Coordinates of C-alpha atoms in Angstrom, one line a residue:
X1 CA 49.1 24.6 5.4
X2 CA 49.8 27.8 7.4
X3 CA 50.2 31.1 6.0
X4 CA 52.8 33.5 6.5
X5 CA 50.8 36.0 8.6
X6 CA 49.0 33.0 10.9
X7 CA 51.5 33.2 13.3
X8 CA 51.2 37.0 13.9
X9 CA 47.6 36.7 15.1
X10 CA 47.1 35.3 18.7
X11 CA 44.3 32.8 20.6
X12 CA 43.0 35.8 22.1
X13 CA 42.0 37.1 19.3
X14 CA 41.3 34.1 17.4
X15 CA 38.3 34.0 20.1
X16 CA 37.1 36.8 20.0
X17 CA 34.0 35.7 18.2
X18 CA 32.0 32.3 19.8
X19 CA 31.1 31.0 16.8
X20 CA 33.7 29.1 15.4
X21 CA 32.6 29.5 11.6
X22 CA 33.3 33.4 12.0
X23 CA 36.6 33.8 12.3
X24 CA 38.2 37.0 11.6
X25 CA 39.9 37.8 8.2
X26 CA 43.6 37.5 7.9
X27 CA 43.5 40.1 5.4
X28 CA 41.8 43.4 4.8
X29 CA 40.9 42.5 1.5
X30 CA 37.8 40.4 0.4
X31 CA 37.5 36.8 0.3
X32 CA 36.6 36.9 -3.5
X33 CA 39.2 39.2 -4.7
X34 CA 42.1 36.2 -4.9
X35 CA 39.3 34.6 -7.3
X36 CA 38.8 37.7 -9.2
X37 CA 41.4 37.3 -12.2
X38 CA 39.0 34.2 -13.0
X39 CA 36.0 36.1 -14.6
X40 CA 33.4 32.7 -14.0
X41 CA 34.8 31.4 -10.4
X42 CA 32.0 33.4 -8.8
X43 CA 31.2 32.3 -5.2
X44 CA 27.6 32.7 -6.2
X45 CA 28.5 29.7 -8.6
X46 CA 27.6 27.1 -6.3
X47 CA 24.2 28.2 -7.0
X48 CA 24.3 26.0 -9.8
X49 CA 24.0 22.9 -8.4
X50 CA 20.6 21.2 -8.4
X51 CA 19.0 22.5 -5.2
X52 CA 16.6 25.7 -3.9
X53 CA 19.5 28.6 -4.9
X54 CA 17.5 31.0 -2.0
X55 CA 18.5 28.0 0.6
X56 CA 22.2 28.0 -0.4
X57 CA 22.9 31.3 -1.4
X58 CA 23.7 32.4 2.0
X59 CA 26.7 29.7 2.3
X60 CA 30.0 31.2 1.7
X61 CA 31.1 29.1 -0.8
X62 CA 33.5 30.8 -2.9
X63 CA 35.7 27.7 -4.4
X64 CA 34.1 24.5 -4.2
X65 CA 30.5 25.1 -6.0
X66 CA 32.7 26.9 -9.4
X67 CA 32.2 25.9 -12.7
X68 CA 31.8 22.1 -11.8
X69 CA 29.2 19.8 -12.9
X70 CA 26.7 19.4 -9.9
X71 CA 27.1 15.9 -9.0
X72 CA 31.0 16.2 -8.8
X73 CA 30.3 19.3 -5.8
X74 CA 32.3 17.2 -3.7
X75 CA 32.2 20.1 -1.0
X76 CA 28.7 21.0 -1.1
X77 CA 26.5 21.2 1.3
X78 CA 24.5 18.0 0.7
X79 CA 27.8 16.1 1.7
X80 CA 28.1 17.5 4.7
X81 CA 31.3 19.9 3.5
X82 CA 33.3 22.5 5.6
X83 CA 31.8 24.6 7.9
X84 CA 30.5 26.9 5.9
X85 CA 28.4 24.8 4.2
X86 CA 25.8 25.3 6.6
X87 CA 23.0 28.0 6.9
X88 CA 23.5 31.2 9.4
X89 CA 20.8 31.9 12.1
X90 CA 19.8 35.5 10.1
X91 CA 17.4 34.3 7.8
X92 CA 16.7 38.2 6.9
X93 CA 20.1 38.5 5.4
X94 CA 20.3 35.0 3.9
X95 CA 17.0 36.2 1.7
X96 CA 18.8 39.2 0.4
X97 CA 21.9 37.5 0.1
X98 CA 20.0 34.8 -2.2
X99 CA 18.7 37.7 -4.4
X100 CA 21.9 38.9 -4.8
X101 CA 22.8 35.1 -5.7
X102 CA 20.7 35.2 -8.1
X103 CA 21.8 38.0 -10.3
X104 CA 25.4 37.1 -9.7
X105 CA 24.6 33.7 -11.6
X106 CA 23.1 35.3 -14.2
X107 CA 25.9 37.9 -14.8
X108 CA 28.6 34.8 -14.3
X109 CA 26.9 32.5 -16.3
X110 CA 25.8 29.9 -14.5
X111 CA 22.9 29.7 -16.1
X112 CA 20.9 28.7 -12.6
X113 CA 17.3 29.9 -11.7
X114 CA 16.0 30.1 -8.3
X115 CA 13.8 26.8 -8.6
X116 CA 17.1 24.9 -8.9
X117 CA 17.1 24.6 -12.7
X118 CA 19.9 25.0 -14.3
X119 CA 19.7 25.9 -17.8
X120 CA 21.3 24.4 -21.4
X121 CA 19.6 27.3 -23.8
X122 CA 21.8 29.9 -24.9
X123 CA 20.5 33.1 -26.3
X124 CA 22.1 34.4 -29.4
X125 CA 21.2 37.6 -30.2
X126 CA 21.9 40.2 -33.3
X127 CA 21.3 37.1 -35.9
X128 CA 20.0 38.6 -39.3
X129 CA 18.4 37.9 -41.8
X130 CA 21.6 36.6 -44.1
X131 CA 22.6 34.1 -41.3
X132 CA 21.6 30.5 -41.6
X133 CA 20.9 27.8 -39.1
X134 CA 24.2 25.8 -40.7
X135 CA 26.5 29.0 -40.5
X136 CA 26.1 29.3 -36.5
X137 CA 25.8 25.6 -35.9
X138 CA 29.1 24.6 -37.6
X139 CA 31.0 26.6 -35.0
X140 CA 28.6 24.2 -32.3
X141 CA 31.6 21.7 -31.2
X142 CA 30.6 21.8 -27.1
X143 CA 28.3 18.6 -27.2
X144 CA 24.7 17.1 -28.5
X145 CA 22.6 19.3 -29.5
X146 CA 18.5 19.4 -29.3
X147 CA 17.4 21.6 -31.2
X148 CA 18.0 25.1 -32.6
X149 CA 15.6 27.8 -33.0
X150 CA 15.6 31.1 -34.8
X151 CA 13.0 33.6 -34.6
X152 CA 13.8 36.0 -37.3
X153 CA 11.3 39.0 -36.6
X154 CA 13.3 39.3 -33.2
X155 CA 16.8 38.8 -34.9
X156 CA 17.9 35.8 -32.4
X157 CA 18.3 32.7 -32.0
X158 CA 18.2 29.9 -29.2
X159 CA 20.5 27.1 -29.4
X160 CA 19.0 24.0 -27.2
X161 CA 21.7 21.1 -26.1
X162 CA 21.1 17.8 -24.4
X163 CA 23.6 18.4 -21.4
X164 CA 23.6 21.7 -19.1
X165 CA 27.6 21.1 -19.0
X166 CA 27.8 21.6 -22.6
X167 CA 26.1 24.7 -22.9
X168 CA 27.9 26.2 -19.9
X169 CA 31.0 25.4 -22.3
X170 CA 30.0 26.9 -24.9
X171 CA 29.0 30.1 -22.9
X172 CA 32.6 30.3 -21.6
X173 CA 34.4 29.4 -25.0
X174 CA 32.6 32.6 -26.5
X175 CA 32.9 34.4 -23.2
X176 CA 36.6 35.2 -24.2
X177 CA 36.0 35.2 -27.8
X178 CA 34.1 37.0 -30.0
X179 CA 31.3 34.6 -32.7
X180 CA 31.3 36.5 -36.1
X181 CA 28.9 34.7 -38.5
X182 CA 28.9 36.5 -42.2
X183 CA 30.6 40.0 -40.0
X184 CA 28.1 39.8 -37.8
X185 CA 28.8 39.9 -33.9
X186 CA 26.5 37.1 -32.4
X187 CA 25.8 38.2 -28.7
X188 CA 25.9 35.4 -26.2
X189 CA 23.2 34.9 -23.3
X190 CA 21.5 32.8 -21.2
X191 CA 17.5 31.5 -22.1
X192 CA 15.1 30.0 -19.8
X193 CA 15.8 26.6 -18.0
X194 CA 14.0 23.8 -19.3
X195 CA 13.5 20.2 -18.7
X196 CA 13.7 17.7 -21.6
X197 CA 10.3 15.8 -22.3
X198 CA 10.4 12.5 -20.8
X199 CA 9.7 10.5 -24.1
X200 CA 12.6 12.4 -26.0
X201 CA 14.7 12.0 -23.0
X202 CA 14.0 7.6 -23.4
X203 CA 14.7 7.9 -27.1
X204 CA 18.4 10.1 -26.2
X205 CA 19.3 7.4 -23.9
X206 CA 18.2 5.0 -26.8
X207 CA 21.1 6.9 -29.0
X208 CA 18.3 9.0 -31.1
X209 CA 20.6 12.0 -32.3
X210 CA 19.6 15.3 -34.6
X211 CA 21.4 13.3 -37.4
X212 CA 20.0 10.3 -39.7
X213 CA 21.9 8.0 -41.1
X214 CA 20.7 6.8 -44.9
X215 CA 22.2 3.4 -46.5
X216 CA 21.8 1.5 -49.9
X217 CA 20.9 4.8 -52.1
X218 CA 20.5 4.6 -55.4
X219 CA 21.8 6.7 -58.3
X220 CA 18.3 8.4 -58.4
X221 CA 18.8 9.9 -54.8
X222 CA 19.9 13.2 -54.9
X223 CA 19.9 16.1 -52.2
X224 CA 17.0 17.5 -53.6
X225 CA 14.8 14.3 -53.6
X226 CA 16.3 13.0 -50.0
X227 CA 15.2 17.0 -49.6
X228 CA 11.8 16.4 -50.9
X229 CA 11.3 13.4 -49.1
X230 CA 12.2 14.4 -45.7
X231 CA 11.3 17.9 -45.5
X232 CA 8.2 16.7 -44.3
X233 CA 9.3 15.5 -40.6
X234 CA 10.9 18.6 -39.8
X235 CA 13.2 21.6 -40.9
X236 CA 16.9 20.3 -42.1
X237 CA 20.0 21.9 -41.5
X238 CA 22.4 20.2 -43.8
X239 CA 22.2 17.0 -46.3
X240 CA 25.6 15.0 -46.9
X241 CA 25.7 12.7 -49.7
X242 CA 28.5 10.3 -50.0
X243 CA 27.9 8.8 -53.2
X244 CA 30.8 6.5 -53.8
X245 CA 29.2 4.6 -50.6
X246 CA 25.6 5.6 -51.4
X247 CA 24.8 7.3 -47.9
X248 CA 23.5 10.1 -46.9
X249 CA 23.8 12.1 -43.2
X250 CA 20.8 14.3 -42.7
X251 CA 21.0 16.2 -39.8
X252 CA 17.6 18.7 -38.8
X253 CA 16.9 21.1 -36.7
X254 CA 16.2 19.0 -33.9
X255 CA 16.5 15.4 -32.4
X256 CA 12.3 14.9 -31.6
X257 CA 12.2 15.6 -35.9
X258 CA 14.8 12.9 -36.7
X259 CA 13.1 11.0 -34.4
X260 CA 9.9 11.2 -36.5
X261 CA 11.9 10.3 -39.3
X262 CA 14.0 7.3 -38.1
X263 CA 10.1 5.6 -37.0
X264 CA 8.2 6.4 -40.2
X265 CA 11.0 5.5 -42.9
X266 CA 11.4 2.1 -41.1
X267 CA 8.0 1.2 -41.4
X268 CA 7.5 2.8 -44.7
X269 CA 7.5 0.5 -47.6
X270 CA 9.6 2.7 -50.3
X271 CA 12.0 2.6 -47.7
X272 CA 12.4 -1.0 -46.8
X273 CA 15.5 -1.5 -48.9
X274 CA 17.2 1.6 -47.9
X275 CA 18.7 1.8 -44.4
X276 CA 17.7 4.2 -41.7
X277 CA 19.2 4.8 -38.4
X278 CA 20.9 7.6 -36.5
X279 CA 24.1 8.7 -37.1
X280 CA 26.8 11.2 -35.2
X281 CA 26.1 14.4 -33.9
X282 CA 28.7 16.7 -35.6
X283 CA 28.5 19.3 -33.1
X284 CA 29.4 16.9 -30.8
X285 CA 32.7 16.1 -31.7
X286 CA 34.5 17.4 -28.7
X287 CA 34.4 15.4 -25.5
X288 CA 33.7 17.3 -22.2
X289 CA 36.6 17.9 -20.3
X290 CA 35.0 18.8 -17.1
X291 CA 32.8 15.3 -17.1
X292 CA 35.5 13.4 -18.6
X293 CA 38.3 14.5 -16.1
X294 CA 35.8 14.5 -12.9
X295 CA 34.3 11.3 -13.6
X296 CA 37.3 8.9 -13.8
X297 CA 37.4 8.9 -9.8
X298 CA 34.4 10.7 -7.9
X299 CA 33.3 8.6 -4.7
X300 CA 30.6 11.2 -4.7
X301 CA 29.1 10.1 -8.2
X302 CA 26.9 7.8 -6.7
X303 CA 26.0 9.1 -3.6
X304 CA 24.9 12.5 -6.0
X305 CA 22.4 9.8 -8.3
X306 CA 20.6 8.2 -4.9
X307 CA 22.8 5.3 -4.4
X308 CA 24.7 4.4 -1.6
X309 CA 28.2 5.6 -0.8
X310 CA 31.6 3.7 -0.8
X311 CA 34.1 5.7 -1.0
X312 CA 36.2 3.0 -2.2
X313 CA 34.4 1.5 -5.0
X314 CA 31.1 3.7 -5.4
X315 CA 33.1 5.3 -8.4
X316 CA 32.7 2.3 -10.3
X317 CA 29.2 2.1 -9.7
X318 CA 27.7 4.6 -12.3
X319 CA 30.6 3.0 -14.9
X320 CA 29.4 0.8 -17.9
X321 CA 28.5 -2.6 -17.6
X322 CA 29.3 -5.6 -19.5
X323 CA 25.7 -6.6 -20.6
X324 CA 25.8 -6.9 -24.4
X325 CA 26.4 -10.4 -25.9
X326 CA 27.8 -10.3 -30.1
X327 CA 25.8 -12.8 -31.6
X328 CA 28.2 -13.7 -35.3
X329 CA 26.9 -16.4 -38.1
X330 CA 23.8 -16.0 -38.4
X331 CA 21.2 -17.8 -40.6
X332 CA 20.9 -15.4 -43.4
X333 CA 17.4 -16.1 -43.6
X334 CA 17.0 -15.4 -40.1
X335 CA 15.0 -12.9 -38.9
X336 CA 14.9 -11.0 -35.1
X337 CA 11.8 -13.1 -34.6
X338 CA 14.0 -16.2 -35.0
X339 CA 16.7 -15.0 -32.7
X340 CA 14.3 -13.8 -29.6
X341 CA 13.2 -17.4 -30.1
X342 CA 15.9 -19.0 -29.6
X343 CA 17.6 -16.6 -26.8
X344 CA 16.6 -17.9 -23.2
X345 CA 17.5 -16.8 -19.6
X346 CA 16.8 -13.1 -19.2
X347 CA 14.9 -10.4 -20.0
X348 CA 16.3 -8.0 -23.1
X349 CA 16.8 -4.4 -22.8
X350 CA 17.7 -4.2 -26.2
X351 CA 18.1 -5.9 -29.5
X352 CA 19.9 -4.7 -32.7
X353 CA 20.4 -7.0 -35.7
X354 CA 22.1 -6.3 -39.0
X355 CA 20.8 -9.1 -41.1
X356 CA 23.5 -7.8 -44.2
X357 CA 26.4 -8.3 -41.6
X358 CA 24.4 -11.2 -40.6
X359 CA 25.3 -10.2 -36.9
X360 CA 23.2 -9.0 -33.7
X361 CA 23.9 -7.1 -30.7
X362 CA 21.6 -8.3 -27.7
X363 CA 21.6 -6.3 -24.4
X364 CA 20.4 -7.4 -20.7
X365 CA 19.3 -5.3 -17.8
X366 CA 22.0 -6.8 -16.2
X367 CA 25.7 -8.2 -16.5
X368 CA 25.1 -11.2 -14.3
X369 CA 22.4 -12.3 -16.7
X370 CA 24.4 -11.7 -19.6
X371 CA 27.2 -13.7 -18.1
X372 CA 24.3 -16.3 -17.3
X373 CA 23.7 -16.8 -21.1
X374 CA 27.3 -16.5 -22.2
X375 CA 28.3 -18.8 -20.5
X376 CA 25.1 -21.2 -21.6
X377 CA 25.7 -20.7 -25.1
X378 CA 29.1 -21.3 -24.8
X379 CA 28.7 -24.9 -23.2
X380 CA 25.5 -25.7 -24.6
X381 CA 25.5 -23.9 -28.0
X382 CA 23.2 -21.5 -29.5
X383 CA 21.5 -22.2 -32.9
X384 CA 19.1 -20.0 -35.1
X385 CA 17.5 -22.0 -37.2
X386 CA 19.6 -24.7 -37.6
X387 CA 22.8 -23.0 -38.4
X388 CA 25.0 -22.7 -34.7
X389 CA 25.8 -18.6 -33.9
X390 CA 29.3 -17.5 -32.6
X391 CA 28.5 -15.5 -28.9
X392 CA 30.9 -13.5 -28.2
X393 CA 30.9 -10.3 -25.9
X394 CA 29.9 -6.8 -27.3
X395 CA 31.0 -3.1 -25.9
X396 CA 30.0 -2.3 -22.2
X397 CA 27.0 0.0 -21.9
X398 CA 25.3 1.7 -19.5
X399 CA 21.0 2.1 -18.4
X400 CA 19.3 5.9 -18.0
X401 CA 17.9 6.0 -14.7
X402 CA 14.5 6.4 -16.3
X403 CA 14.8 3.1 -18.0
X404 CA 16.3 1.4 -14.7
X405 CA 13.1 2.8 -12.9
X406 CA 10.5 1.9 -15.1
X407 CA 12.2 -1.8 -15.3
X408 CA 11.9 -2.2 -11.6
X409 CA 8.2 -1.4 -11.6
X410 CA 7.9 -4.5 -14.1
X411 CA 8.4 -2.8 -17.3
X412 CA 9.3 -5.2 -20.2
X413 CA 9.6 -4.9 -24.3
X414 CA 6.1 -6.1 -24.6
X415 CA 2.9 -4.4 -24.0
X416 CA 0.0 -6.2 -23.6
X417 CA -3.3 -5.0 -25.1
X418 CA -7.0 -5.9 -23.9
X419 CA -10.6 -5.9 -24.8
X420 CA -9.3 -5.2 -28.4
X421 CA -11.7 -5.8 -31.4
X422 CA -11.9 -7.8 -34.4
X423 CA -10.7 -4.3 -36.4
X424 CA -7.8 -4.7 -34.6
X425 CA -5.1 -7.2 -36.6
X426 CA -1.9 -7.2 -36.6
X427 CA -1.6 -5.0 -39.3
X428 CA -3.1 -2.0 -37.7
X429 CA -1.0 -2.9 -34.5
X430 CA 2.1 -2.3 -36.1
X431 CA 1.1 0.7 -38.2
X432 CA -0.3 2.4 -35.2
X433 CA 2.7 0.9 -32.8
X434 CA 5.6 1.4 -35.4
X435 CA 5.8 5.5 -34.1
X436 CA 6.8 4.3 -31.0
X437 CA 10.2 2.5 -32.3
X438 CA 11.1 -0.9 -34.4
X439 CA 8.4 -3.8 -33.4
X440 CA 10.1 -6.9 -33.2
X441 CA 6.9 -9.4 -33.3
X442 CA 2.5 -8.9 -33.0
X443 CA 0.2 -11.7 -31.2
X444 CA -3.2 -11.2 -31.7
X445 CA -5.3 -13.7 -29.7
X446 CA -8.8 -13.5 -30.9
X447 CA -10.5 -16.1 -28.1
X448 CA -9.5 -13.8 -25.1
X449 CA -9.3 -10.8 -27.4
X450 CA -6.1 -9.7 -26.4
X451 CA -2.5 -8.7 -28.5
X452 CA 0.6 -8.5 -27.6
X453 CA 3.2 -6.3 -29.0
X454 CA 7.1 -6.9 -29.1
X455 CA 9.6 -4.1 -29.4
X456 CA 13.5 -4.7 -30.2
X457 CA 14.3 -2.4 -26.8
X458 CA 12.2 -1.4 -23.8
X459 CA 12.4 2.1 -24.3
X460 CA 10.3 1.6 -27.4
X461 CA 7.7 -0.2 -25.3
X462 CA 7.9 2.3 -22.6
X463 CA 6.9 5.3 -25.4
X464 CA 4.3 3.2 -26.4
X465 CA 2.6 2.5 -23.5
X466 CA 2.5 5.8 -22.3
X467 CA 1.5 7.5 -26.1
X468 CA -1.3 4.5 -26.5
X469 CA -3.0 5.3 -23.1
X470 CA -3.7 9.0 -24.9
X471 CA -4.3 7.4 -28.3
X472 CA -7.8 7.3 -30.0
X473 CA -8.7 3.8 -30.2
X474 CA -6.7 2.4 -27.1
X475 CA -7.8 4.9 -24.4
X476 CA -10.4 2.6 -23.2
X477 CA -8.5 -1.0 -23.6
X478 CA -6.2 -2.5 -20.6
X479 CA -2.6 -1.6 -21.3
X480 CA 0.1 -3.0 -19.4
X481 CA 3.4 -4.8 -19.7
X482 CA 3.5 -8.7 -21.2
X483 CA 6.0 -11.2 -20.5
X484 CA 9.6 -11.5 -22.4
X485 CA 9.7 -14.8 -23.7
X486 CA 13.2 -14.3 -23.4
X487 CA 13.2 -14.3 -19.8
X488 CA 12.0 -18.1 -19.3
X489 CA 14.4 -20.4 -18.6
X490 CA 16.0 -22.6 -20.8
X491 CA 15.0 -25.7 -22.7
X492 CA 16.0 -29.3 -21.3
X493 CA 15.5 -32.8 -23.2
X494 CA 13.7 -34.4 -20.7
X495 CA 13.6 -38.1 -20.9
X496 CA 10.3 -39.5 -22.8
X497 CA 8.0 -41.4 -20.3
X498 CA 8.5 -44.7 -22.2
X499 CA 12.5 -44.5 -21.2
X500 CA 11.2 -44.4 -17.7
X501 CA 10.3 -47.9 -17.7
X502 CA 13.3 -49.1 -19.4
X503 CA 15.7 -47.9 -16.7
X504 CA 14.9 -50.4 -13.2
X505 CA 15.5 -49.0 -10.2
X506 CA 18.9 -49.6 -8.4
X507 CA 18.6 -52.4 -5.9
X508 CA 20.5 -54.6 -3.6
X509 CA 22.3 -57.8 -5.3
X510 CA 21.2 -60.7 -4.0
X511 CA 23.6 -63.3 -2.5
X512 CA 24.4 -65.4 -4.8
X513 CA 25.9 -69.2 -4.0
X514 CA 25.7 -71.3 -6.8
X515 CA 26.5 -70.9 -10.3
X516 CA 22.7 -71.7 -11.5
X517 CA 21.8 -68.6 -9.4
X518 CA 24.6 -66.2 -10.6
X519 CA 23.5 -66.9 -14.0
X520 CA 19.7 -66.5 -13.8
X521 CA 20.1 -63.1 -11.9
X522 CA 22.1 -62.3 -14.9
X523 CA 19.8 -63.1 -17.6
X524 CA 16.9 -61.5 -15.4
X525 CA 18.9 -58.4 -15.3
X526 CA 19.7 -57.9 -19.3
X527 CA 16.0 -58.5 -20.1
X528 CA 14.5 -55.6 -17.1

C-alpha cells in the first residue's frame, strides 16, 4: 500500500543510493517515533529472540522482533525476512549499535542478554520485612511458577517462572501498574537469565508443579501436622485444607521441593493410604495470550523447533497427539504390574493407574502405536487378570523434546543394572530408585547378577539413570536402558504339535469309477 507522499518523490531520487536496502526516508522524523506511544515495541526488541544479540543488533528491525515469543518471529532473520534482516558491511558500527542493543533491552524489558538468553527472573525490590512470600505470590497470575526467593538482608525478592513469556507478562502488567503489598511499593526488574536444570526440566514436562495434591486425610491431619510433616522437603507457602473432602493443596516455594516431596511420601509407608500427587499451579491460572493466539496457526512453529517446514501443515506438527489409550473395568485386585503384563505392541511413555477409580491412563511415544493397540484390543479384547478392560481413548498429549531425544537414542522405562551384588535386593533397588519417580516392577537376577528396574514413565527412568551413574554404590556398575516388555509383540495361540498330525495335507482326489472305490476313499479319509 502506497502512502500519500510516495508519489511526490521521483526514480531519480529513489536511486540515489546503490544499495537498495538504503532508501531514503519519506519523512524527516525517525523510524521509531510512530512506535513510540507503545512504551515496550522497542526495535531493539528483536534482541530477544534466541540468537547472539551483538549479531542482530545491527538489523533494523523495528516491528517484527516486538514483544513476541521467539519462535513465532515470523520476520526474523533466521527465515530469511525483508531486507533488512540482513547484516550491513560496517562491522565497526554494528558493534556499537549491539551495545546500544543491549541497554535498550534492558530498559524495555526484554529481559535478553548478550549470550542469547533470555531471562524469566524478575527482580522485586523494596520487599520488607512485614511482607510474606504468600502476599506477593497471590497477585502471581502470569503462569507456572519455579520458585520464589527472598533475601531479606537486601530487602528483595526474585520471583523464578517456568516460561520466559510469562515473566515478560508479568513485567509489562506491572509496567503500567503499580504492586503495593502491605503499602509497600514493590519495584519491578529484570534478574539474571538462567537455564532450568535438565532433571527439573524432565519432571515439568512430567506435570511436577510447586503444588501437591494430598487425598484420604484423616480427622487427625491438620495444617499444623501436614506442616510438621512436610516442612522437611522444603519451605511452604500456603496449606489448604478441604476437610469435607479430606484433601489438602500444599504449594512450596518451589517445584524441585514438591518434587522431593511427591517421591518420598509415595514410597513412605505412613503414607501409603493417603494419596500424593501434584496438583494446579494457582498462579497459573491465566492462559498466555501471546502463545495461545500465535500458536493456533504459525507455519513457522516448526521450522523454529528443527523440524522441517510446510507451510501448509507444519502448524499441526508441534499440536498434541492422540497417544493415550483409557483403560476402564479393571480387576480391583489388579495391580500396574498386572496391567504392563498384559499390554503388548509398543513401548510406554507413560503409565498412570487409579486403582480406587479402578481406571488407567497408558501413553505411547507415538499415535500410530496407540492406534495399533486400540484397535487390537478392540478386536481381540484385553483382559487383566481374568476380568476383560473397556479401552477407550484418553486426552491428546504432547512429548518435550528432551524426552523425544533421549527416546531416539534407545531410551526406555527400564534401566538395566550390572555387576550388582548379593546386598543388592530388590528392596534396596526400590528404596534407592524410588527418588527418581513411581517404580512400576524390580527383577533381580542373581545368576548373571544383573536387575532391572521398571518405572511407570520414561522420564522417571531417564532421572535415574543419569542420578545413579553419580550415586555411591552404582558408579562402578553397567547402567543402561532394558527392554519394555510392552514393546513385544503380541501373543498368538499357536496350534499344539499334536494337532499338526491330525490335519492331512490337501491333495488331489483320485478318480474314482466304481462305487467300491468311492466308498473306501471315503472311509480312508474320515479316519486320516
Amino acid at each position: 500500500m502506497k502512502r500519500s507522499n510516495d508519489s511526490q518523490t521521483s526514480q531519480a531520487e529513489l536511486n540515489l543510493n546503490d544499495d537498495s536496502n538504503k532508501r531514503p526516508r519519506y519523512s524527516q522524523s525517525n523510524y521509531s517515533d510512530m512506535y513510540a506511544q507503545y512504551g515496550l515495541m522497542s526495535q531493539y526488541n528483536a534482541a530477544s529472540f534466541p540468537h547472539n544479540a551483538a549479531q542482530y543488533a545491527g538489523y533494523a528491525q523495528p516491528m517484527y522482533g516486538a514483544n513476541y515469543n521467539p519462535q513465532y518471529n515470523m520476520m526474523a532473520t533466521q527465515y530469511a525476512g525483508y531486507p533488512q534482516g540482513f547484516p550491513t558491511a560496517n562491522t565497526t558500527t554494528n558493534a556499537a549499535v549491539a551495545a546500544a542493543a543491549a541497554a535498550a533491552a534492558a530498559a524495555t524489558g526484554t529481559g535478553a542478554s548478550l549470550t542469547g538468553e533470555t531471562s524469566r527472573t524478575i527482580y522485586l525490590g523494596n520487599v520488607t520485612s512485614a511482607i510474606l512470600p504468600h502476599d506477593i505470590l497471590r497477585h502471581v497470575r502470569h503462569g507456572q511458577v519455579e520458585s520464589f526467593r527472598m533475601v531479606p538482608e537486601k530487602n528483595c525478592a526474585f520471583l523464578a517462572f517456568v516460561d520466559p513469556s510469562s515473566a515478560q507478562m508479568f513485567y509489562q502488567d506491572f509496567m503500567t501498574k503499580k504492586l503495593i503489598v502491605k503499602d509497600a511499593e514493590i519495584k519491578i526488574g529484570w534478574g539474571k537469565p538462567s537455564m532450568i536444570p535438565y532433571n527439573l526440566k524432565l519432571s515439568i514436562d512430567n506435570g511436577a508443579t510447586r503444588n501437591v495434591y494430598l487425598g484420604r486425610l484423616t480427622q487427625a491431619d491438620t495444617e499444623e501436622t501436614i506442616q510438621a510433616a512436610l516442612a522437611r522437603f522444603g519451605p511452604i507457602e500456603q496449606i489448604k485444607l478441604v476437610r469435607d473432602k479430606n484433601i489438602a493443596f500444599v504449594h512450596f516455594l518451589s517445584i524441585i521441593a514438591a518434587v522431593k516431596c511427591v517421591s518420598s511420601l509415595q514410597s513412605d509407608p505412613a503414607w501409603s493410604e493417603k494419596r500424593v500427587n501434584y496438583g494446579k499451579d494457582r498462579c497459573g491460572d491465566l492462559v498466555d495470550p501471546y502463545n495461545a493466539a500465535m500458536a493456533l496457526h504459525n507455519p513457522y512453529a516448526t521450522a523454529a523447533n528443527g523440524f522441517h517446514f510446510d507451510p501448509y501443515s507444519g502448524h499441526n506438527l508441534g499440536n498434541n497427539t492422540q497417544r493415550t489409550l483409557y483403560f476402564g473395568n479393571i480387576h480391583p485386585e489388579a495391580s500396574c504390574e498386572d496391567i504392563c503384563n498384559a499390554i503388548r505392541g509398543g513401548n510406554l511413555l507413560q503409565i498412570r493407574y487409579f486403582p480406587e477409580k479402578h481406571i488407567a491412563f497408558v501413553t505411547f511415544m507415538d499415535a500410530s502405536t496407540a492406534n495399533a493397540v486400540y484397535n487390537n484390543c478392540n478386536t481381540f479384547g484385553l483382559a487383566v487378570k481374568g476380568k476383560r478392560v473397556r479401552v477407550g481413548w484418553g486426552k491428546p498429549s504432547s512429548v518435550s523434546t528432551q524426552v523425544a531425544m533421549a527416546v531416539q537414542n534407545g531410551a526406555t522405562r527400564n534401566i538395566y543394572i550390572g555387576n550388582i551384588c548379593d546386598s543388592h535386593t530388590a528392596e534396596k533397588l526400590r528404596n534407592d530408585f524410588s527418588e527418581y519417580g513411581e517404580i512400576e516392577l524390580i527383577n533381580v537376577c542373581k545368576e548373571k547378577n544383573c536387575a532391572f528396574v521398571n518405572f511407570t514413565s520414561v522420564s522417571s527412568a531417564i532421572n535415574a539413570l543419569q542420578g545413579a551413574k553419580t550415586k555411591s554404590g552404582y558408579s562402578q556398575m553397567k547402567l543402561n536402558y532394558g527392554k519394555d516388555r510392552c514393546g513385544n509383540p503380541w501373543r498368538t495361540n499357536k496350534p499344539k504339535a499334536d494337532d499338526h498330525k491330525k490335519v492331512p495335507e490337501k491333495k488331489e482326489e483320485p478318480k474314482l469309477e466304481t462305487f467300491d472305490e468311492l466308498d473306501h476313499f471315503d472311509f480312508e479319509k474320515e479316519n486320516a
